[in-house]
CSV table of C-alpha atoms and ligand atoms in Angstrom, one decimal:
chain,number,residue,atom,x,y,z
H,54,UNK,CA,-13.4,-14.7,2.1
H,55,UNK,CA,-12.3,-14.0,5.9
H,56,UNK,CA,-9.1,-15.5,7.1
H,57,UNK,CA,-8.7,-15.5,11.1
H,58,UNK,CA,-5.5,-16.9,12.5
H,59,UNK,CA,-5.2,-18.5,16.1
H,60,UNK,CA,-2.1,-18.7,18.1
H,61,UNK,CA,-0.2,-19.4,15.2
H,62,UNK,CA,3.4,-20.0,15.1
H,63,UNK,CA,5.8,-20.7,13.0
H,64,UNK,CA,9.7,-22.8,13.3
H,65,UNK,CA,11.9,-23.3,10.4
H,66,UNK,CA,14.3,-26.0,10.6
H,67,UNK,CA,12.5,-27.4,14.1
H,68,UNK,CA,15.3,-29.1,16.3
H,69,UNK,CA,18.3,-28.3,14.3
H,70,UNK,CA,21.2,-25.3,14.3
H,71,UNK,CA,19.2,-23.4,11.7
H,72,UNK,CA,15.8,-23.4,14.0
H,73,UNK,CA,13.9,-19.9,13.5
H,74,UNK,CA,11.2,-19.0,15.1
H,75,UNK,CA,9.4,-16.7,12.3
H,76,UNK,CA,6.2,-16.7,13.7
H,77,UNK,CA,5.5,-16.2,17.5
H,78,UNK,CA,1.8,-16.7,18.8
H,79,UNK,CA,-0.1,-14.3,15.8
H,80,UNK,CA,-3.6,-13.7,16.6
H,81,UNK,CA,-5.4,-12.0,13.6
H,82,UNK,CA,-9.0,-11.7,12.0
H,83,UNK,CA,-9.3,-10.2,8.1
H,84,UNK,CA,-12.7,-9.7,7.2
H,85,UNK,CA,-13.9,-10.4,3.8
H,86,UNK,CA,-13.7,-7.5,1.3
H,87,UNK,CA,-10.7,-5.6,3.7
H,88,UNK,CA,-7.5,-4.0,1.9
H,89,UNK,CA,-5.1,-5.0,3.9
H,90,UNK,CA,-1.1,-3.4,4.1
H,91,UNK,CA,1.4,-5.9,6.2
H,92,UNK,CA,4.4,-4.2,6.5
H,93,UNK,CA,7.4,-4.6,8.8
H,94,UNK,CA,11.1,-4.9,8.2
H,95,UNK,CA,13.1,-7.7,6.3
H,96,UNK,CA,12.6,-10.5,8.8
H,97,UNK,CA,10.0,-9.6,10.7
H,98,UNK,CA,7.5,-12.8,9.2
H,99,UNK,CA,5.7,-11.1,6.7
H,100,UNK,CA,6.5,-13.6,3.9
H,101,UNK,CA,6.0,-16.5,6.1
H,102,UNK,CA,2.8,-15.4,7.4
H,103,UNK,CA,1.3,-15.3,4.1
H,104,UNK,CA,2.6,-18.5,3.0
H,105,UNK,CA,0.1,-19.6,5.4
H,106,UNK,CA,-2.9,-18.4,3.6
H,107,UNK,CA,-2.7,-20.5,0.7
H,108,UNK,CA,-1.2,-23.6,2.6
H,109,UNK,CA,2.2,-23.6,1.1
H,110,UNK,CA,3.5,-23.7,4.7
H,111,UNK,CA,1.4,-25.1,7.7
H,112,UNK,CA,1.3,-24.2,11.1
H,113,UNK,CA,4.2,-25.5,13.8
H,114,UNK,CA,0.6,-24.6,16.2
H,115,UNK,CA,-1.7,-22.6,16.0
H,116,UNK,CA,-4.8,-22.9,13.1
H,117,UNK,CA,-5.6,-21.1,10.2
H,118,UNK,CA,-8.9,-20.5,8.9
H,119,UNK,CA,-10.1,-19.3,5.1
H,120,UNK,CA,-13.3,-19.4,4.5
H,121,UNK,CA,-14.3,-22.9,4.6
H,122,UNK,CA,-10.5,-24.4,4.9
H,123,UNK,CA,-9.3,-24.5,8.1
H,124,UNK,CA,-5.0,-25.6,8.4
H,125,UNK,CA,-3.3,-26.9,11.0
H,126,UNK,CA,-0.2,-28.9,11.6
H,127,UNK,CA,-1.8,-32.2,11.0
H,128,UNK,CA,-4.7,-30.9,8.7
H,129,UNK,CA,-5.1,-29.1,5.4
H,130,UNK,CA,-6.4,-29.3,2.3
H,131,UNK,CA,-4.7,-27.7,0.2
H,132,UNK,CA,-5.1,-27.7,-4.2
H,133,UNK,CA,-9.0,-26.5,-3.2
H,134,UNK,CA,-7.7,-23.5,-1.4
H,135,UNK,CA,-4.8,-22.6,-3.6
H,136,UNK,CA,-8.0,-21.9,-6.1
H,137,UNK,CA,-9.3,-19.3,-4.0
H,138,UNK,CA,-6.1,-17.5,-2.5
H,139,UNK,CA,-3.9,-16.0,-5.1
H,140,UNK,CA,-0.3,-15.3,-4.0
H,141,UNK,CA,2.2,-13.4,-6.1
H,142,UNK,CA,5.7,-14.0,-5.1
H,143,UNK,CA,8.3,-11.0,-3.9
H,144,UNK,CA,9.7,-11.0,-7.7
H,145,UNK,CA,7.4,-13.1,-9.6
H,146,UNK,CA,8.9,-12.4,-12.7
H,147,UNK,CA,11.6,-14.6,-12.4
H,148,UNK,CA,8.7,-17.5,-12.0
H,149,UNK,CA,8.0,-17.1,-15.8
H,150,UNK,CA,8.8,-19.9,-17.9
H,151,UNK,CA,6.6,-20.7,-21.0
H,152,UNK,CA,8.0,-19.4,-24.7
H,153,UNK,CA,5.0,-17.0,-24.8
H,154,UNK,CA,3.0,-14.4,-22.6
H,155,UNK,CA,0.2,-15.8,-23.2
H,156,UNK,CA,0.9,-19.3,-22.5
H,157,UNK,CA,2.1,-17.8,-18.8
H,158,UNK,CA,-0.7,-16.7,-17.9
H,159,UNK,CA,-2.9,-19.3,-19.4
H,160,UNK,CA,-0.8,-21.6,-17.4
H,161,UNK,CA,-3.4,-21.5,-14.3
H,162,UNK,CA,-6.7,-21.2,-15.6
H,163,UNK,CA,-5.7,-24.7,-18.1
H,164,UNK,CA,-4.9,-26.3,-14.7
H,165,UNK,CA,-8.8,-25.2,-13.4
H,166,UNK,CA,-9.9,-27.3,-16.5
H,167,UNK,CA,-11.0,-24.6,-18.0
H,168,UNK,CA,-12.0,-25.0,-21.9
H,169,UNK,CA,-10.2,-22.6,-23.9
H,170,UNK,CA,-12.8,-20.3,-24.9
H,171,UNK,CA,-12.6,-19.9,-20.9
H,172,UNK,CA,-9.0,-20.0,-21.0
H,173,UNK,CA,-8.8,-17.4,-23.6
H,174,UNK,CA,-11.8,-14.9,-21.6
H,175,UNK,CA,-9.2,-14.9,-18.5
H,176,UNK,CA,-6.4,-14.3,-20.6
H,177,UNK,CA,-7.7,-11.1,-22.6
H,178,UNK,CA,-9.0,-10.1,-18.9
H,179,UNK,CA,-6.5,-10.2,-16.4
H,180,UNK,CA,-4.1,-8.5,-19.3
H,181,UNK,CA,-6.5,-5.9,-19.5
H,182,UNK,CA,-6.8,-5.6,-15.8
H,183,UNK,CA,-2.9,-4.8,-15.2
H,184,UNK,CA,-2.7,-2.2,-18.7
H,185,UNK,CA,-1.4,-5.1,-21.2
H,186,UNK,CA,-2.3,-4.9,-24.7
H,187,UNK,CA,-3.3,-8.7,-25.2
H,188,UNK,CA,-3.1,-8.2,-29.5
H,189,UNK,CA,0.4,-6.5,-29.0
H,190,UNK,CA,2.2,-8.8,-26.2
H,191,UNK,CA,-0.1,-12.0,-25.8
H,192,UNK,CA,2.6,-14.1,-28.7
H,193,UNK,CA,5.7,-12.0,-27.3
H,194,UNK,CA,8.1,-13.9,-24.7
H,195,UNK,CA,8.1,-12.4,-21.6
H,196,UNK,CA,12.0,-12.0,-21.3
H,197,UNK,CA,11.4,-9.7,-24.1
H,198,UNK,CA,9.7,-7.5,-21.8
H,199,UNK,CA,10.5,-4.4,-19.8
H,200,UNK,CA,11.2,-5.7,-15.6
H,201,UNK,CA,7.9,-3.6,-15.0
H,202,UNK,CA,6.0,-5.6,-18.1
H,203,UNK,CA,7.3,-8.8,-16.7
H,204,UNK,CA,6.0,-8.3,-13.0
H,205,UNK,CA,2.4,-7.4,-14.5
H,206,UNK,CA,2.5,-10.5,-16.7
H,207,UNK,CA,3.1,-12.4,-13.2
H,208,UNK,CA,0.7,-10.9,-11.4
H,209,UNK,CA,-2.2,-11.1,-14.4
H,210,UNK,CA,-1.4,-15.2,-14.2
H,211,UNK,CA,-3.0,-14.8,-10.8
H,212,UNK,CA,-5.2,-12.9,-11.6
H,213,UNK,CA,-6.6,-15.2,-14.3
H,214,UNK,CA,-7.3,-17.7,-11.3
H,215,UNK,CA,-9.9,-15.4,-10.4
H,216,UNK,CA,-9.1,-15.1,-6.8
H,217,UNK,CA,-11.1,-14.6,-3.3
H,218,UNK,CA,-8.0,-13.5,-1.8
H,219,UNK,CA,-5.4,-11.7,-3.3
H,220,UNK,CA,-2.2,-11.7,-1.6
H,221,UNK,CA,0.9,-9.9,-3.5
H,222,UNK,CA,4.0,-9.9,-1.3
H,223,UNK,CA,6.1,-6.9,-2.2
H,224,UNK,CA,4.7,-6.1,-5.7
H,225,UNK,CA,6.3,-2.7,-6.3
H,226,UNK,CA,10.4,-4.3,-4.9
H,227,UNK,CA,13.1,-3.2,-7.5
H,228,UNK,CA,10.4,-1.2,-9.6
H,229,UNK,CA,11.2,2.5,-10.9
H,230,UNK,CA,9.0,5.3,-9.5
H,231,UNK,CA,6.8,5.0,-12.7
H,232,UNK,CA,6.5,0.9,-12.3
H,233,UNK,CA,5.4,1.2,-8.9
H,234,UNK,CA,2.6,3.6,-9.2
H,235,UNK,CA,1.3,1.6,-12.3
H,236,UNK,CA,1.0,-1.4,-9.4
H,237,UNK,CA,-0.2,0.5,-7.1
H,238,UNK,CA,-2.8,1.9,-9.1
H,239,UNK,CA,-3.6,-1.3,-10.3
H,240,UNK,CA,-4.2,-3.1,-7.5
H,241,UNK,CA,-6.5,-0.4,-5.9
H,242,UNK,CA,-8.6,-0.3,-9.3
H,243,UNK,CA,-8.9,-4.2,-8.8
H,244,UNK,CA,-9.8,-4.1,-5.2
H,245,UNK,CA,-12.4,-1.3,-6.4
H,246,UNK,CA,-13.9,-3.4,-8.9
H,247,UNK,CA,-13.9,-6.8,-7.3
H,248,UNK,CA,-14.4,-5.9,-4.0
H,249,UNK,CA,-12.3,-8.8,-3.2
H,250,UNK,CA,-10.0,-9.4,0.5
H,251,UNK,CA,-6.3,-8.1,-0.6
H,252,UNK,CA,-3.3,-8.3,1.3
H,253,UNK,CA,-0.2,-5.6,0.1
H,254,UNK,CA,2.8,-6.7,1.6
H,255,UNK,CA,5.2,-3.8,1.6
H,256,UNK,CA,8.5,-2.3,3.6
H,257,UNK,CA,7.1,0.8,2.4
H,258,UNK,CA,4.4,3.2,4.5
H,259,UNK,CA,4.4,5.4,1.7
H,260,UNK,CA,3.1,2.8,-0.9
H,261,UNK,CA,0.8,1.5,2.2
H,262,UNK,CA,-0.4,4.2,3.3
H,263,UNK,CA,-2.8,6.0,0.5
H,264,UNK,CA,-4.2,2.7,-0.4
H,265,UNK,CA,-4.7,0.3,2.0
H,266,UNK,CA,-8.0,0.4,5.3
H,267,UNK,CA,-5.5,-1.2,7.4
H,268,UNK,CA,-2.2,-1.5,8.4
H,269,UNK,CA,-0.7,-4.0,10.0
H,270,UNK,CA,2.9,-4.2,11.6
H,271,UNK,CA,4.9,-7.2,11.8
H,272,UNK,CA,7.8,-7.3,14.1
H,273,UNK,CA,10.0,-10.1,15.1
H,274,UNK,CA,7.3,-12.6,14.3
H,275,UNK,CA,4.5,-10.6,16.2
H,276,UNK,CA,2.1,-8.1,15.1
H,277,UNK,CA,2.9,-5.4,16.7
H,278,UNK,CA,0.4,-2.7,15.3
H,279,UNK,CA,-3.4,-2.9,13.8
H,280,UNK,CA,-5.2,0.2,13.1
H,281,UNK,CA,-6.2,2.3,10.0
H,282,UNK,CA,-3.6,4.4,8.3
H,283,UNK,CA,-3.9,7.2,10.8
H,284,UNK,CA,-4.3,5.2,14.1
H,285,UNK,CA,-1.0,3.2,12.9
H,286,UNK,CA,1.0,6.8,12.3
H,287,UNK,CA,-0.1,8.5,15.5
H,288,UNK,CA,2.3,5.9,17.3
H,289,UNK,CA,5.2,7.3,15.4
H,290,UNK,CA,7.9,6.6,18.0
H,291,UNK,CA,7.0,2.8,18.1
H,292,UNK,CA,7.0,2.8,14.4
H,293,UNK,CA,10.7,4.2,14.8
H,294,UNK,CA,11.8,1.9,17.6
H,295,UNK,CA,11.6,-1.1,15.0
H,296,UNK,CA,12.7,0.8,12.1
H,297,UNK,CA,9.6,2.2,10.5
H,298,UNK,CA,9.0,5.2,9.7
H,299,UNK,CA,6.0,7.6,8.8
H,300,UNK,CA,5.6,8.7,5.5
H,301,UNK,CA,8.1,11.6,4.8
H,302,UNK,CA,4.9,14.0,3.8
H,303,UNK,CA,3.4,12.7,7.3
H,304,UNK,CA,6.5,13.6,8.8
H,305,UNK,CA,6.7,17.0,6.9
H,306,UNK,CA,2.8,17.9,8.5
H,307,UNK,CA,3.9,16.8,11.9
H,308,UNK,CA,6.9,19.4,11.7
H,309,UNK,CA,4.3,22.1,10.4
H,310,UNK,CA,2.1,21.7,13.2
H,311,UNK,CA,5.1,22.4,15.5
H,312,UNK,CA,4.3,25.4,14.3
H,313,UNK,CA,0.7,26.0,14.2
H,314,UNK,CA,-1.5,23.6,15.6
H,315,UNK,CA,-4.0,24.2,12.9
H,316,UNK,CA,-2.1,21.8,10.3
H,317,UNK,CA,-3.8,18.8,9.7
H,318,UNK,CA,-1.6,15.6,10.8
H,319,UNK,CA,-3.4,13.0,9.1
H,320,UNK,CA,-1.8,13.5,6.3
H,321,UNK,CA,-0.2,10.6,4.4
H,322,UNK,CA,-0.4,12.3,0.2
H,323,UNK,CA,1.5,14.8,-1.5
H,324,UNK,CA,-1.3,16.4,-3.1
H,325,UNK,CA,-3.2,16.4,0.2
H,326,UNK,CA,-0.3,17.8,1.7
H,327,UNK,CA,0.2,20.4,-0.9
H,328,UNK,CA,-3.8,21.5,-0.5
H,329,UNK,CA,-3.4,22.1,3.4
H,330,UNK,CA,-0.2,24.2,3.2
H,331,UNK,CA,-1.9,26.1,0.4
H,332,UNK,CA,-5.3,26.4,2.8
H,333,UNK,CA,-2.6,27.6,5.4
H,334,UNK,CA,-0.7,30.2,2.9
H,335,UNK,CA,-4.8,31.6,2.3
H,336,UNK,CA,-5.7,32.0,5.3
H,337,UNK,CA,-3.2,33.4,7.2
H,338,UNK,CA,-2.4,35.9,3.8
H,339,UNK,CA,-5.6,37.4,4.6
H,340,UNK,CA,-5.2,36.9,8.7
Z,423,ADP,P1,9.9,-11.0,5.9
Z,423,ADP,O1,9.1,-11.5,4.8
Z,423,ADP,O2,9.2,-10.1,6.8
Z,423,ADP,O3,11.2,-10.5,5.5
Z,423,ADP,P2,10.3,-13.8,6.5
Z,423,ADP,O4,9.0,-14.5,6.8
Z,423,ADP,O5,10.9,-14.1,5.2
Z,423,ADP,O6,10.2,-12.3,6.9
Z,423,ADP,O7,11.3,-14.3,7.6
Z,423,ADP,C1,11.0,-14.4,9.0
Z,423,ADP,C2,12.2,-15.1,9.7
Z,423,ADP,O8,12.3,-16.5,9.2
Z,423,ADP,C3,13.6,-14.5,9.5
Z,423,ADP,O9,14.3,-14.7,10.6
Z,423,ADP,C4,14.1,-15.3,8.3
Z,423,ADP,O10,15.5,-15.4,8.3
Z,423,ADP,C5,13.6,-16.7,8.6
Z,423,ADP,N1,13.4,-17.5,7.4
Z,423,ADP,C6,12.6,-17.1,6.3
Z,423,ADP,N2,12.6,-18.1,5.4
Z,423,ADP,C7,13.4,-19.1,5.9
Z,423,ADP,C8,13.8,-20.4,5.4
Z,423,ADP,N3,13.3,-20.8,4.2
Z,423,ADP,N4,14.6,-21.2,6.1
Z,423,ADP,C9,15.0,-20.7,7.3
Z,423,ADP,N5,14.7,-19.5,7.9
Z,423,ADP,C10,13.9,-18.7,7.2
Z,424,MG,MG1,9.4,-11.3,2.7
């Protein structure tokens, strides 16, 4: 599904002490089947943006359209869409409630109506789809489980919904190293496999930046960057005026070609990083 946002802006607490403007005039198209990495700093509207997808908050102005559901302040529809746009929450895990795994993540397809051979089929799947043995967790209670266990248990209840868009805000937050490349990997095999539209929100460039076909960068409400991983990097000195940064191993190949020109800056891995300095060592061994 595409989702294509119009003038859309965004006041909490409208009228009062506490009014915030969190969103500020956002124009934005996102084709169907795009990977998409929002990232900006804490406060910059990223959450509330989302929200918007799935309806939980509707616009001050400004229209929002999903596929077929289009939002605005006076119009939306909401239980249909909330079928079709999957949102997991910045630290999902603490949404768990039921005495078992299982019964989690059963917890949306039963709403659907599903019968529970159906029920069951989405269960085993979406376990399988984020590395959880279903026979060895599926009748153990989630607070049993490791933090990173917990957040996949979250994430496969949205999963079960079967989603059009998939929209995980801050997946990897408060993960070790080896938690956050399990989500990572995750995500980019589901994307892979379902070819379905996927929104990573992230504060971090390096998660972003070997996964997703676009960035985009929030700032103070606005988007302030659109481009592909390497047309968002080559305006490093933006990204640092509202406290982003390139990746470190970007940064590393930017030094490099301070030196020779030859170094490749488009580079945003540390395995591609570590084959062009070893194609650099080669060549200029035998130079
Ligand atoms: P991000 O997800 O990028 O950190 P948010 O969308 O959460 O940004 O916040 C955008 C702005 O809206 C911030 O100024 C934040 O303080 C404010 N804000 C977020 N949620 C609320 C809320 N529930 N009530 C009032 N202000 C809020
Ligand atoms: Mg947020």
């Amino acid at each position: 599904m595409s989702i294509k946002i119009e003038d859309l802006t965004y006041i909490y607490n409208p009228k009062s002490p506490f009014e915030t403007k969190a969103l500020d005039r956002v124009n934005l198209d996102i084709e169907d089947g795009e990977f998409i990495g929002l990232i900006g700093h804490t406060g910059s509207g990223k959450s509330t943006l989302i929200q918007h997808m799935n309806g939980l908050i509707k616009p001050t102005t400004g229209k929002i359209t999903v596929g077929e559901f289009v939002m605005t302040n006076e119009k939306a529809k909401l239980a249909d869409l909330r079928k079709k746009v999957g949102l997991v929450f910045q630290y999902p895990e603490h949404q768990l409630f039921e005495e078992t795994v299982y019964k989690d993540i059963a917890f949306g397809p039963k709403n659907l109506k599903l019968s529970d051979e159906d029920v069951d089929e989405r269960v085993r799947e979406s376990m399988e789809l984020v590395n959880l043995d279903f026979e060895l967790l599926k009748d153990r209670s989630p607070f049993e489980l490791s933090g990173g266990q917990r957040r996949r248990v979250a994430i496969a209840g949205v999963l079960a919904m079967k989603p059009d868009v998939l929209i995980l805000d801050e997946p990897t937050a408060g993960l070790d190293p080896k938690g956050r490349d399990e989500i990572l990997e995750q995500v980019k095999f589901l994307h892979e496999k379902y070819n379905n539209t996927v929104i990573f929100v992230s504060h971090s460039m390096e998660d972003i930046a070997k996964l997703v076909d676009r960035i985009i960068v929030m700032h103070a409400g606005k988007i302030e960057l659109s481009g592909t991983p390497k047309e968002v990097f080559r305006q490093s000195a933006r990204l640092e005026s509202i406290g982003l940064g390139i990746p470190q191993i970007t940064k590393l190949m930017e030094r490099l070609r301070e030196i020779d020109t030859d170094f490749n800056p488009d580079i945003f891995t540390l395995e591609e990083a570590k084959s062009e300095i070893l194609k650099w060592i080669r060549s200029n061994k035998d130079a």
